[in-house]
Coordinates of C-alpha atoms in Angstrom, one line a residue:
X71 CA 37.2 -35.7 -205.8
X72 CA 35.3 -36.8 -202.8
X73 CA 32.9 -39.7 -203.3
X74 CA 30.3 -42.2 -201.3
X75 CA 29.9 -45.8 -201.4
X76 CA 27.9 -47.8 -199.6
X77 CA 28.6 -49.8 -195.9
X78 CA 25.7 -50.5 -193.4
X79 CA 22.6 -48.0 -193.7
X80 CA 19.3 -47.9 -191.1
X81 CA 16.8 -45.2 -191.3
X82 CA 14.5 -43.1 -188.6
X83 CA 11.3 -40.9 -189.5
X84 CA 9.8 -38.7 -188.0
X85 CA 5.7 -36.5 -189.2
X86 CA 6.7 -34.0 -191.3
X87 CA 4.5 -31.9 -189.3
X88 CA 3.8 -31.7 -185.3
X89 CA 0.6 -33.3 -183.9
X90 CA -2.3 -31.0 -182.5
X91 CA -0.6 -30.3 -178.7
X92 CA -3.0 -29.3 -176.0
X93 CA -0.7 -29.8 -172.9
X94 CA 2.6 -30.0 -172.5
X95 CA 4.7 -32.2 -170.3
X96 CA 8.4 -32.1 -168.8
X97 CA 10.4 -34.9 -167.3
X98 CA 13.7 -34.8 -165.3
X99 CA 14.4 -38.4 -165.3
X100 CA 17.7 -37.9 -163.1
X101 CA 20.5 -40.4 -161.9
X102 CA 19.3 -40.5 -158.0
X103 CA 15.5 -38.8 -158.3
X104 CA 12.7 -37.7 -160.8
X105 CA 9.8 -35.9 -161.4
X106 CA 7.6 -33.8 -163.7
X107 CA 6.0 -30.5 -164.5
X108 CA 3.0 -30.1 -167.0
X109 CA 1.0 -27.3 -168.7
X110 CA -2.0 -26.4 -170.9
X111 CA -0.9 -24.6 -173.9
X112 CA -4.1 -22.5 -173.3
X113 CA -3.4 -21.2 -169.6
X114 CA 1.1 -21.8 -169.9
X115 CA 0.7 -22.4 -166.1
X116 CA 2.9 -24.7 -165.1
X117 CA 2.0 -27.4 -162.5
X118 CA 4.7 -29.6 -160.9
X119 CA 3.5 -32.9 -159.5
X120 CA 3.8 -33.5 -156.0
X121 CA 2.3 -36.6 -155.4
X122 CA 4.2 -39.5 -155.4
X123 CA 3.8 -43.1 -153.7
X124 CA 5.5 -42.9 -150.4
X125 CA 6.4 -39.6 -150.4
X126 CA 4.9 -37.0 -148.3
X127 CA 2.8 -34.4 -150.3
X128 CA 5.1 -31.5 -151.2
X129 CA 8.2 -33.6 -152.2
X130 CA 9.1 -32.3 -156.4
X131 CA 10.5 -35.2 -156.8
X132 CA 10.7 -38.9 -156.0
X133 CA 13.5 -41.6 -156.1
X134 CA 14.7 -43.0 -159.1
X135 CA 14.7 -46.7 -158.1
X136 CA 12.9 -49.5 -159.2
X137 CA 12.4 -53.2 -157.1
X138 CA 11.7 -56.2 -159.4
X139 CA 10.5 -59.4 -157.6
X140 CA 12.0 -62.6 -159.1
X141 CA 10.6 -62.6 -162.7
X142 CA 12.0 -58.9 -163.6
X143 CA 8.4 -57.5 -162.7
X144 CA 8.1 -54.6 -161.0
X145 CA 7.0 -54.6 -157.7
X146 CA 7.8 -51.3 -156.5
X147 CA 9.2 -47.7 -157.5
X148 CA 9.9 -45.0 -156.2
X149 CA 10.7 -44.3 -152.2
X150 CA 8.1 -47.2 -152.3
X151 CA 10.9 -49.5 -153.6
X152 CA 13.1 -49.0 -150.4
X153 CA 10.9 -49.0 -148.1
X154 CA 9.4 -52.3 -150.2
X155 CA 12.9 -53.4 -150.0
X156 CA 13.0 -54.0 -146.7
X157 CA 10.1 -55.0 -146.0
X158 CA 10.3 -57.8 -149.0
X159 CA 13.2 -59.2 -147.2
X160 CA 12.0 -59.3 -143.6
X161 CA 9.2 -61.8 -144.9
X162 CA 11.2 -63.5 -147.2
X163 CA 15.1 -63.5 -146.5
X164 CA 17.9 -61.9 -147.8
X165 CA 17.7 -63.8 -151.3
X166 CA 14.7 -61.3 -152.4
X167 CA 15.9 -59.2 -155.2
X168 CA 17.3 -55.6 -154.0
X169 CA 16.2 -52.4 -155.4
X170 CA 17.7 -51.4 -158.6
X171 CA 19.3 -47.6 -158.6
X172 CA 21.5 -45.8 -160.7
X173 CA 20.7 -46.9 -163.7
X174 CA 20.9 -44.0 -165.7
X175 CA 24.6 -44.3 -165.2
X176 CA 24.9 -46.9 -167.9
X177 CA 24.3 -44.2 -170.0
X178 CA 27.1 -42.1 -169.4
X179 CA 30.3 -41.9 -170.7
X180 CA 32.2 -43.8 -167.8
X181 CA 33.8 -46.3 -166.8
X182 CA 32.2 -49.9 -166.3
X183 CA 33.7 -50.5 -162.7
X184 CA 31.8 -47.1 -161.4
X185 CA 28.4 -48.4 -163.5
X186 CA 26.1 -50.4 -160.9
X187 CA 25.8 -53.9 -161.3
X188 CA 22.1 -54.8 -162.5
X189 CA 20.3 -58.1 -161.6
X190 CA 20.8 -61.0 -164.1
X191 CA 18.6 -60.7 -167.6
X192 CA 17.9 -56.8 -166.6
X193 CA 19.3 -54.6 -169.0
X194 CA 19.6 -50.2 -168.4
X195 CA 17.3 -49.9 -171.3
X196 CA 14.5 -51.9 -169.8
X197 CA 15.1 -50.2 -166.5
X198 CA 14.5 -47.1 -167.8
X199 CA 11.6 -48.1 -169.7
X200 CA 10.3 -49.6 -166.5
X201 CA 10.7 -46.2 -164.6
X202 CA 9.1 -44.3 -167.3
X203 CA 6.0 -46.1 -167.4
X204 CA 5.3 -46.4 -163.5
X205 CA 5.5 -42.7 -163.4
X206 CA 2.1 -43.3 -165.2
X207 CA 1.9 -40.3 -167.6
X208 CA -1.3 -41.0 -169.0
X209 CA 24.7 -39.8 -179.7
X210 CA 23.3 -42.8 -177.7
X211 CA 21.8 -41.2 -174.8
X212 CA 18.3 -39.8 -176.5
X213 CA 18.5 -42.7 -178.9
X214 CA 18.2 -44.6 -175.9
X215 CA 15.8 -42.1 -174.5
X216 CA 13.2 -42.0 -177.7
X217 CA 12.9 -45.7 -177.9
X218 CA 12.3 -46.2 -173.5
X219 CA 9.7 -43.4 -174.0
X220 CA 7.8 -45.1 -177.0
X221 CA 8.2 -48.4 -175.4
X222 CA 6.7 -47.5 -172.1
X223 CA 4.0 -45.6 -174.3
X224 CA 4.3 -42.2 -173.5
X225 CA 4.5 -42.0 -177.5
X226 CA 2.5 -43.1 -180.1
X227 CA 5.3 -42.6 -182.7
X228 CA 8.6 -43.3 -181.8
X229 CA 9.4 -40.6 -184.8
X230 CA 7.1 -38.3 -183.6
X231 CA 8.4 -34.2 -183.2
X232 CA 6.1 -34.3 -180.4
X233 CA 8.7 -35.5 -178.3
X234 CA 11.8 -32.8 -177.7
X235 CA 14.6 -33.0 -175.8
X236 CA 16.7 -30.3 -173.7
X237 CA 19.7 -30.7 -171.6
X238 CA 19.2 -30.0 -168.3
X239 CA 21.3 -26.6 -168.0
X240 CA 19.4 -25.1 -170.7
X241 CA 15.7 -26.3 -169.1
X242 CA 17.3 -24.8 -166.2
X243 CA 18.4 -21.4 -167.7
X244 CA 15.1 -20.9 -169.1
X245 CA 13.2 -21.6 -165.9
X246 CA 15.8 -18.4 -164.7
X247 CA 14.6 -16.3 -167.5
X248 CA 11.4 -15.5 -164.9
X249 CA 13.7 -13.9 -162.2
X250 CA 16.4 -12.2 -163.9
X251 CA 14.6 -8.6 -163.6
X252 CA 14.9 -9.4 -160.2
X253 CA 18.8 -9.6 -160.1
X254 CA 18.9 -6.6 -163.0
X255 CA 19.6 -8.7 -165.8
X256 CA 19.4 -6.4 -169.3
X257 CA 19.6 -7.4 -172.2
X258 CA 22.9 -8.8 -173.6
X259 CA 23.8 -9.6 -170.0
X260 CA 25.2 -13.1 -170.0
X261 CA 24.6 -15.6 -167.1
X262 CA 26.1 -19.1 -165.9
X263 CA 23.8 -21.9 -164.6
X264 CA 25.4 -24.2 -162.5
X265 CA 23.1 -27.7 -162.4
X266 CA 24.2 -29.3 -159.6
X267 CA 22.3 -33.0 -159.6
X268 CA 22.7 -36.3 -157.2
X269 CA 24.8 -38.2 -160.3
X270 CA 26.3 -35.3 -162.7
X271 CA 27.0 -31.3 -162.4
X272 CA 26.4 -29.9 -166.0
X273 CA 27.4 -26.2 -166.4
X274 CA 25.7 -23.2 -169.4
X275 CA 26.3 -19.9 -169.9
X276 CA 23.2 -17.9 -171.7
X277 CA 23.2 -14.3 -172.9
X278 CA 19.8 -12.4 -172.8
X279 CA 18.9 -11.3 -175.9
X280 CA 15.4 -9.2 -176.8
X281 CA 12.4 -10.9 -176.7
X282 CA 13.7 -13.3 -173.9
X283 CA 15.3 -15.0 -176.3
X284 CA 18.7 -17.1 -175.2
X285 CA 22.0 -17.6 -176.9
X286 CA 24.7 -20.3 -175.8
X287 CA 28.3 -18.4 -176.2
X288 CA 30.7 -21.1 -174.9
X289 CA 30.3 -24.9 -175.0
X290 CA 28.8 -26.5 -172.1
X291 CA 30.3 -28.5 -169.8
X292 CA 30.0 -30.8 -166.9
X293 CA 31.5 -33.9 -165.0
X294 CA 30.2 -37.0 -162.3
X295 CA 30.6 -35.1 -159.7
X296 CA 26.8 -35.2 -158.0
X297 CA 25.7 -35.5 -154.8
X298 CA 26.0 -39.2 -154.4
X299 CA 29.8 -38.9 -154.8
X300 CA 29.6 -37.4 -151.3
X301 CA 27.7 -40.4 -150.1
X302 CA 30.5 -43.1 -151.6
X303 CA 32.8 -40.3 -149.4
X304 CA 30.8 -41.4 -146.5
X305 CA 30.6 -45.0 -147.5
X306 CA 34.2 -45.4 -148.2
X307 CA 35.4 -43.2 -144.4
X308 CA 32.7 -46.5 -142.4
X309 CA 34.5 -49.0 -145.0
X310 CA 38.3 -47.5 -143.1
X311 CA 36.9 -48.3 -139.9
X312 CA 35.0 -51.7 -140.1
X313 CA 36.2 -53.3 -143.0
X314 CA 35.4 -53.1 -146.6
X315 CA 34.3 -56.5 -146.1
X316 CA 31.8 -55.7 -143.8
X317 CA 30.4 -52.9 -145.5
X318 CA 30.3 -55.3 -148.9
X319 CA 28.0 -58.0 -147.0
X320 CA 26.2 -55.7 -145.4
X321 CA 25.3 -54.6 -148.8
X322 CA 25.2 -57.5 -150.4
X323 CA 23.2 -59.3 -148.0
X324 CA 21.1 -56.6 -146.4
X325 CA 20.5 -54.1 -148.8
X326 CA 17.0 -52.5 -147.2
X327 CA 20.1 -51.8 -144.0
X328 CA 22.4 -50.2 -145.9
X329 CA 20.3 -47.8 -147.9
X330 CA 18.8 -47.2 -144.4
X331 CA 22.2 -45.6 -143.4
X332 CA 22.8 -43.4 -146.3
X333 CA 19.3 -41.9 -145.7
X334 CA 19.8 -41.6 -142.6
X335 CA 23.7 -39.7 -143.4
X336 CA 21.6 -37.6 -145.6
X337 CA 18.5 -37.0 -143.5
X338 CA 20.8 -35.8 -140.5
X339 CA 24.0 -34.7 -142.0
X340 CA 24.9 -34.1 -145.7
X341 CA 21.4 -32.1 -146.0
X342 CA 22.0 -30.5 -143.0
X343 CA 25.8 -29.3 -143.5
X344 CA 27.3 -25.7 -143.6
X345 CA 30.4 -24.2 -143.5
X346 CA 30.6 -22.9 -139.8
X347 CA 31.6 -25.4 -138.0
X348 CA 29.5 -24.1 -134.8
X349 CA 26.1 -25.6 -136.5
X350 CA 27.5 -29.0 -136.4
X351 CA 26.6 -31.0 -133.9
X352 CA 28.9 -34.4 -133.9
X353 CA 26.6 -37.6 -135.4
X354 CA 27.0 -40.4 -133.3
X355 CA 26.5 -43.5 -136.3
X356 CA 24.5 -45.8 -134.3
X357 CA 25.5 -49.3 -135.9
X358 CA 23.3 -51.4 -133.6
X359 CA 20.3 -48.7 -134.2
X360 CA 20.7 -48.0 -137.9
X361 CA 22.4 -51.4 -139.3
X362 CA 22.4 -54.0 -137.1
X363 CA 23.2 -56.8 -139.4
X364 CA 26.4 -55.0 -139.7
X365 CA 28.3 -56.6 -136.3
X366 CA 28.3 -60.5 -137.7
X367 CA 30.8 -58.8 -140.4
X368 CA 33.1 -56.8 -138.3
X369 CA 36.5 -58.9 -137.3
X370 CA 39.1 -57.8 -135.0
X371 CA 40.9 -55.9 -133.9
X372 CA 37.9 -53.0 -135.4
X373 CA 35.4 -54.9 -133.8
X374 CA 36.9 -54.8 -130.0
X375 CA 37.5 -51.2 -130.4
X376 CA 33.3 -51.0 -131.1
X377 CA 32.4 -52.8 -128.5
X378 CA 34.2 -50.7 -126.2
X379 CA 32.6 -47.8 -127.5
X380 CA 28.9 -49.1 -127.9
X381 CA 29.1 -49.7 -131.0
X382 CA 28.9 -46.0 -132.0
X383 CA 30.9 -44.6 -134.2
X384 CA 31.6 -40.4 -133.9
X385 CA 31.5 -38.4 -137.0
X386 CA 32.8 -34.9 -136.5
X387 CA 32.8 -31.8 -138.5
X388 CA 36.3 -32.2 -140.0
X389 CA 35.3 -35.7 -141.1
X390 CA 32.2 -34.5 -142.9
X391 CA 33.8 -31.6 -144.6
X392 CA 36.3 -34.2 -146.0
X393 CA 33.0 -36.5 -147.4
X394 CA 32.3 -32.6 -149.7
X395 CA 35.3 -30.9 -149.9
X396 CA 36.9 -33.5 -153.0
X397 CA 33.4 -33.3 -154.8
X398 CA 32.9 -29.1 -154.2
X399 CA 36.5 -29.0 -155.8
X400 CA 35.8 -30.6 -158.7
X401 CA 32.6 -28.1 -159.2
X402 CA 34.7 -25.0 -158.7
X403 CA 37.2 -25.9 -161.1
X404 CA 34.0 -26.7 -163.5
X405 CA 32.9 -22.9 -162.7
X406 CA 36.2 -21.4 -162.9
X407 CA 37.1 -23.2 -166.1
X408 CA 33.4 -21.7 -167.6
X409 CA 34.3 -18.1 -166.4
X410 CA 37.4 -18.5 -168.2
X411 CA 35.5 -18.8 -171.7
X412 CA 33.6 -15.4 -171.5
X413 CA 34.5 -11.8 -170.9
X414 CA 31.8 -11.0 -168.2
X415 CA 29.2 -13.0 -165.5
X416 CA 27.0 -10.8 -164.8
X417 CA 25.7 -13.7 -162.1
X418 CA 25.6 -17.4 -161.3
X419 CA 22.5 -19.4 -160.7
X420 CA 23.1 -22.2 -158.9
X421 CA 20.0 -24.7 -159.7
X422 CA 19.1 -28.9 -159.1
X423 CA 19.0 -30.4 -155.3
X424 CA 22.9 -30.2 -154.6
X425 CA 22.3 -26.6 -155.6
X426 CA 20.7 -26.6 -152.3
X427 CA 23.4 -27.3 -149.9
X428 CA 24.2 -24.5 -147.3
X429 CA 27.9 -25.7 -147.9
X430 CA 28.3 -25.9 -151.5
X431 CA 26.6 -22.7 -151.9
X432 CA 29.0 -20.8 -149.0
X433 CA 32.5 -22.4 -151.0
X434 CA 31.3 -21.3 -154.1
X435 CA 30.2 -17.9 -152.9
X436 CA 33.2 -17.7 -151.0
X437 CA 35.8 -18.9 -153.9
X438 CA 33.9 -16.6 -157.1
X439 CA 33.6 -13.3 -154.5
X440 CA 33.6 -11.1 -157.1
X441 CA 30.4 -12.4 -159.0
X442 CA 26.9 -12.6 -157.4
X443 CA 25.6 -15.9 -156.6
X444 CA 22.1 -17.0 -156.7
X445 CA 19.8 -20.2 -155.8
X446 CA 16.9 -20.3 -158.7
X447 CA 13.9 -20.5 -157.9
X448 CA 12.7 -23.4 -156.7
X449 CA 16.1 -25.3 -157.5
X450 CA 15.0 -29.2 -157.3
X451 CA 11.8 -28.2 -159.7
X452 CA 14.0 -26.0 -162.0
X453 CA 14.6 -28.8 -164.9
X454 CA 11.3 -29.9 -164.9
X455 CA 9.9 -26.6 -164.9
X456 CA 12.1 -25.2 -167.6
X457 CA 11.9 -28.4 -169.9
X458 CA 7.7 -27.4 -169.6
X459 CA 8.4 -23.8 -170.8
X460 CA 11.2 -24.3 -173.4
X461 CA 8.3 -26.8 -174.6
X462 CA 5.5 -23.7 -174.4
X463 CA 8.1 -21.6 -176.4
X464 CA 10.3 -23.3 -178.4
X465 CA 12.0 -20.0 -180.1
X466 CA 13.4 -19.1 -176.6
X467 CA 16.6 -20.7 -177.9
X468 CA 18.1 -18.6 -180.4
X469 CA 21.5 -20.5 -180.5
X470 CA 23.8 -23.2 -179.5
X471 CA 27.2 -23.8 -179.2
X472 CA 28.0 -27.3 -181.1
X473 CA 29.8 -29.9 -178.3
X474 CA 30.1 -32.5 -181.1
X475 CA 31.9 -32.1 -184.9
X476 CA 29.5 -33.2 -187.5
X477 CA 30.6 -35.0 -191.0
X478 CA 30.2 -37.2 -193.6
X479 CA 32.0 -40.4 -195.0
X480 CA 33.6 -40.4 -198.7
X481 CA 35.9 -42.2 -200.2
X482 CA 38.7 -40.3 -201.6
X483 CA 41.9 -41.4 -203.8
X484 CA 44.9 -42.9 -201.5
X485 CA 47.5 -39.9 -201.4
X486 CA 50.8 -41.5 -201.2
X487 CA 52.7 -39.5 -198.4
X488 CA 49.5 -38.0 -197.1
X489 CA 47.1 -40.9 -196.4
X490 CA 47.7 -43.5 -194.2
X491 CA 48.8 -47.4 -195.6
X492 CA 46.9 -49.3 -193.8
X493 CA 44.1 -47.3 -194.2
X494 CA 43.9 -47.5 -197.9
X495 CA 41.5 -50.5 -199.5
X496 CA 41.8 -53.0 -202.1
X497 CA 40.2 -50.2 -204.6
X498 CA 42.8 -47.6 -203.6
X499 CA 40.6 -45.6 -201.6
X500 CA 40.7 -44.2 -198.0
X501 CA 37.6 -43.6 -196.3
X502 CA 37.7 -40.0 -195.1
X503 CA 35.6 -37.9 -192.6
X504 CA 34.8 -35.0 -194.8
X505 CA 33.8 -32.4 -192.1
X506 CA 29.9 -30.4 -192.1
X507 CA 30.3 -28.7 -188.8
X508 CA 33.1 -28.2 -186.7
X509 CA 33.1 -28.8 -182.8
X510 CA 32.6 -25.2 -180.8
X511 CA 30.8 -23.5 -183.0
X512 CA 27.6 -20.9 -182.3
X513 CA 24.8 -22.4 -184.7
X514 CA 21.5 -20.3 -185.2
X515 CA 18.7 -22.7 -185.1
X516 CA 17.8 -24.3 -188.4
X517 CA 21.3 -22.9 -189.5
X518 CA 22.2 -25.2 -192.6
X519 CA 26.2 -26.8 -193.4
X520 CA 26.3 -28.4 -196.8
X521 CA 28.6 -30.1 -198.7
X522 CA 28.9 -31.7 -202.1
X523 CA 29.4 -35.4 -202.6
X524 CA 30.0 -37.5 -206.2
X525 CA 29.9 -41.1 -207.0
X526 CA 32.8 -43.3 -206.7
X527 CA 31.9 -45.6 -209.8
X528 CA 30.5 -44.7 -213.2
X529 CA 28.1 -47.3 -212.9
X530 CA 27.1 -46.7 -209.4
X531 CA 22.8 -47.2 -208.8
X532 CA 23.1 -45.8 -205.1
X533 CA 24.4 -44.1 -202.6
X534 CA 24.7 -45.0 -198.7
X535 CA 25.7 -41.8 -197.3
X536 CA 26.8 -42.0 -193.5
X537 CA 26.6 -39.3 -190.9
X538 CA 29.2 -39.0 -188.0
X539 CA 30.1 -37.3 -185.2
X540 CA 33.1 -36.8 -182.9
X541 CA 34.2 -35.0 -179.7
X542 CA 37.8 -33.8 -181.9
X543 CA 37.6 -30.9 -183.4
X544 CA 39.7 -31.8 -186.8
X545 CA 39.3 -35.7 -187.8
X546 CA 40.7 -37.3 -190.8
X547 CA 39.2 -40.9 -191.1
X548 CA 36.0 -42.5 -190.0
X549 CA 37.2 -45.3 -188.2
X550 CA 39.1 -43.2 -186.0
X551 CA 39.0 -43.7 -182.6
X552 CA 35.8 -41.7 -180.7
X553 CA 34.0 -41.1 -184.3
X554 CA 30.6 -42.3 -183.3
X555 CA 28.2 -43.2 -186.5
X556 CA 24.7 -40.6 -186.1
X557 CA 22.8 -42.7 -188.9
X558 CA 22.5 -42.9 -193.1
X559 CA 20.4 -41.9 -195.8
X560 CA 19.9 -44.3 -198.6
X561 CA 19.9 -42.8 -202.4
X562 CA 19.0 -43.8 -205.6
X563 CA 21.4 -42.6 -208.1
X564 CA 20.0 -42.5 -212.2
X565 CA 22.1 -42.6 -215.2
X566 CA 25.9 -43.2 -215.1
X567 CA 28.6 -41.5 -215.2
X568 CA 30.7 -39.3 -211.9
X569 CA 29.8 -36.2 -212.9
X570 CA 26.1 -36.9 -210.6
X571 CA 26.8 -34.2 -207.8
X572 CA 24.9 -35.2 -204.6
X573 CA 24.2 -32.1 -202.4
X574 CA 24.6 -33.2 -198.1
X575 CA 22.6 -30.9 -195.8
X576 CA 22.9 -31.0 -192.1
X577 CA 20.3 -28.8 -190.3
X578 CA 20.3 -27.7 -186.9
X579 CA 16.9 -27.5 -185.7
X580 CA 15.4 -27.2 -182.1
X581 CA 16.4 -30.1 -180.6
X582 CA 17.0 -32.5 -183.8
X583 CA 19.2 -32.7 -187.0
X584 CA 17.5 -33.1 -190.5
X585 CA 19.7 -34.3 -193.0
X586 CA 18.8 -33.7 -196.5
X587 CA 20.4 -36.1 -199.6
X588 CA 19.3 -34.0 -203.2
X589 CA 20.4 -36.2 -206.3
X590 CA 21.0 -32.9 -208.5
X591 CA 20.6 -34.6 -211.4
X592 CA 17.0 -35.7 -210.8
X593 CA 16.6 -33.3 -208.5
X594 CA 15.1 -35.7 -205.7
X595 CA 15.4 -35.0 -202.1
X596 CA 15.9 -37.7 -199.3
X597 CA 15.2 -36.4 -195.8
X598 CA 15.6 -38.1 -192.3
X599 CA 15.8 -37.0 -188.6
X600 CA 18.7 -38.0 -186.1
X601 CA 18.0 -36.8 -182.4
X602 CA 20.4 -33.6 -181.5
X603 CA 23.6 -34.7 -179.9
X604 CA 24.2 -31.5 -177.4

């Protein structure tokens, strides 16, 4: 007989009800840039934003870095903060605090040594809550998320339903609903959208159903392998020819320098780059033009063999295509692995500002010759601009595929030659992950899984019922490696006796879960909201 006990509870509410919405506002808050889209419910236009602090007019987007000045305050954001970078240190030294970028990392599943390093007494959450409110709107991730939001006051309610979420891929696949006419998409066509971002690369395949209306066949995907990777590439190939320790003071020591020569690889090269070989001019890397500061560092014998060539350094075709070609693989097997999972593509969209290289686009066209390939439609706006219509129409999902498996802890009788020893407690119980919904799954929104639970004592007043979730696809016990706790729902529990049946309801709504506790034997119902881990 399955039963609950109590361990460690904490609750989250949200309005049982949405507040009056008049407008409408997306935001991509991405690992290397940002930006946001808005629209009147009355009019659905959709308006990107354009205008950003030290960015010329036009730009969707600005950079996501922030530059605190000694007391954690912010000083600058934005392009602003690079720019403010150097010019903070040319008035007072090197010892001015650098910018602060890639944040966002720290909430990602990797490991620590490829996080960046934050300034002392700066943690990622208050980063991000930083970011959020200069941009002046006036599982752990969207935990995270919801509280930066309500904390830099974009929210009144940190509960509120006001506030949805959406992966990227999706906002992106309904920002392609608009042009799929255009490509002869029908109905119960199925597409693949290929996000291709500066820190991640998340993959989705959608099938058009009536009413443009989208359901999620396979399980997304994705992997770290954004834009900046190619950067480190680049990093890493000047690190082989002057010295890592070089390239290491050089950042640490003039930071507005070295972020001046990734732009500038960027600006000239990596945005620049295509597959034919006859576009490519050679870049002569100008150390005493673009990072002057970087000759104190350089020893011998690397540092005669620069002076005898002007301290220039010749980057070539071949050595550019090496900076992309270890990233672009790791996208194609991303694509090819998604293809895999479904019986026809009728095309890929390719969307996000990596989706615009000329060479990532020609590989992948090149490699899946047999499908058509498309950029989307204004490809660096498409998040933004999808996040703001899934938010106009919020029934344009029709399903999802779970990534996570969803259950509940009970305690259950130690089963001598089933159950583990040293998982059984001084009671004779094992704590067991009794499974609600299973990892891979298509789920209909506001699809209900429900299982029944009973007391473990006679005499038991209440019930602490926890709520888990795992990437494997058949767990046995809680404490389990990678079973993450989603939250609990306290329970009062009348009478005596284990014949008190508890009904557990997990519902799958938009872009949140609402668990349901009912006592059937008083009949009282216990609700609570935990944000959608997708």
């Amino acid at each position: 007989m399955e039963t609950i006990e109590r361990r460690e509870y904490s609750f989250s509410y949200s309005p049982e009800t949405p507040e009056d919405i008049r407008v409408v506002v997306g935001i991509d808050f991405g690992t290397t840039f940002s930006g946001y889209a808005c629209a009147s419910v009355r009019t659905c236009e959709v308006i990107t934003n354009t205008n950003w602090p030290g960015v010329n007019n036009g730009s969707f987007k600005t950079n996501t870095v922030l530059l605190y000045d000694e007391n954690l305050k912010v000083s600058e954001w934005g392009a602003r903060a690079l720019v403010g970078d150097t010019r903070e240190r040319k008035n007072r030294g090197n010892k001015s605090p650098k910018p602060v970028e890639l944040f966002k990392l720290h909430l990602g599943n990797i490991s620590d040594n490829k996080k960046p390093k934050l300034p002392q007494g700066l943690s990622p959450e208050k980063a991000i809550t930083d970011y959020l409110r200069m941009m002046e709107f006036t599982e752990k991730t969207k935990v995270v998320m919801r509280q930066c939001i309500y904390d830099a006051n974009l929210i009144n309610n940190i509960g509120t339903q006001n506030l949805q979420f959406s992966t990227e891929p999706e906002a992106a696949a309904v920002h392609c609903i608009k042009v799929l006419k255009d490509h002869k998409i029908n109905i119960g066509d199925t597409y693949l959208v290929v996000d291709c971002g500066g820190g991640t690369v998340d993959l989705t395949v959608r099938k058009l159903l009536e009413n443009n209306r989208l359901k999620e066949p396979t399980e997304r995907s994705g992997g770290f392998c954004g834009s900046t990777n190619v950067d480190r590439n680049f990093i890493e190939y000047l690190e082989n020819i002057v010295g890592e320790h070089a390239i290491s003071s050089l950042r640490e020591k003039h930071y507005g320098q070295f972020q001046y020569v990734i732009q500038q690889f960027c600006e000239r090269v990596k945005h620049q780059f295509t597959n034919d070989s006859s576009d490519f001019r050679t870049f002569e890397f100008n150390i005493a033009k673009y990072c002057p500061a970087l000759k104190q560092y350089i020893k011998n014998p690397a540092k005669d063999k620069l002076e005898q060539d002007d301290w220039i350094i010749d980057i070539y075709y071949k050595n550019v295509k090496l900076f992309f070609d270890p990233v672009v693989a790791q996208i194609l097997d991303l694509i090819n692995e998604q293809l895999k999972k479904i019986d026809k593509c009728s095309i890929i969209f390719l969307v996000g500002g990596f989706g615009e290289s000329k060479y990532l686009q020609a590989i992948i066209k090149e490699r899946f010759n047999t499908y058509k390939v498309a950029v989307s439609p204004n490809p660096v706006a498409a998040i933004v601009r999808g996040a703001v219509e899934y938010g106009l129409d919020m029934d344009t999902i029709k399903t999802r595929v779970l990534k996570w498996t969803y259950g509940v802890g009970a305690y259950e009788k130690f089963q001598e030659g089933t159950d583990e020893q040293s998982r059984k407690n001084k009671d004779g119980y094992v704590l067991k992950f009794i499974l609600l919904a299973k990892r891979g799954i298509e789920v209909d929104v506001n699809q209900k899984f429900s299982k029944k639970l009973t007391p473990k004592r006679p005499d038991q007043n209440k019930a602490f019922v926890e709520f888990f979730y795992t990437p494997k696809y058949t767990p046995k016990y809680c404490d389990e490696s990678e079973i993450h706790k989603l939250g609990n729902v306290e329970i009062d529990l009348p009478d005596t006796g284990l014949n008190r049946p508890i009904l557990v309801t997990l519902c799958f709504g938009k872009m949140e879960m609402v668990v349901t506790v009912k006592n059937e034997t008083d009949r009282r119902t216990y609700r609570s909201r935990f944000n959608l881990e997708i």
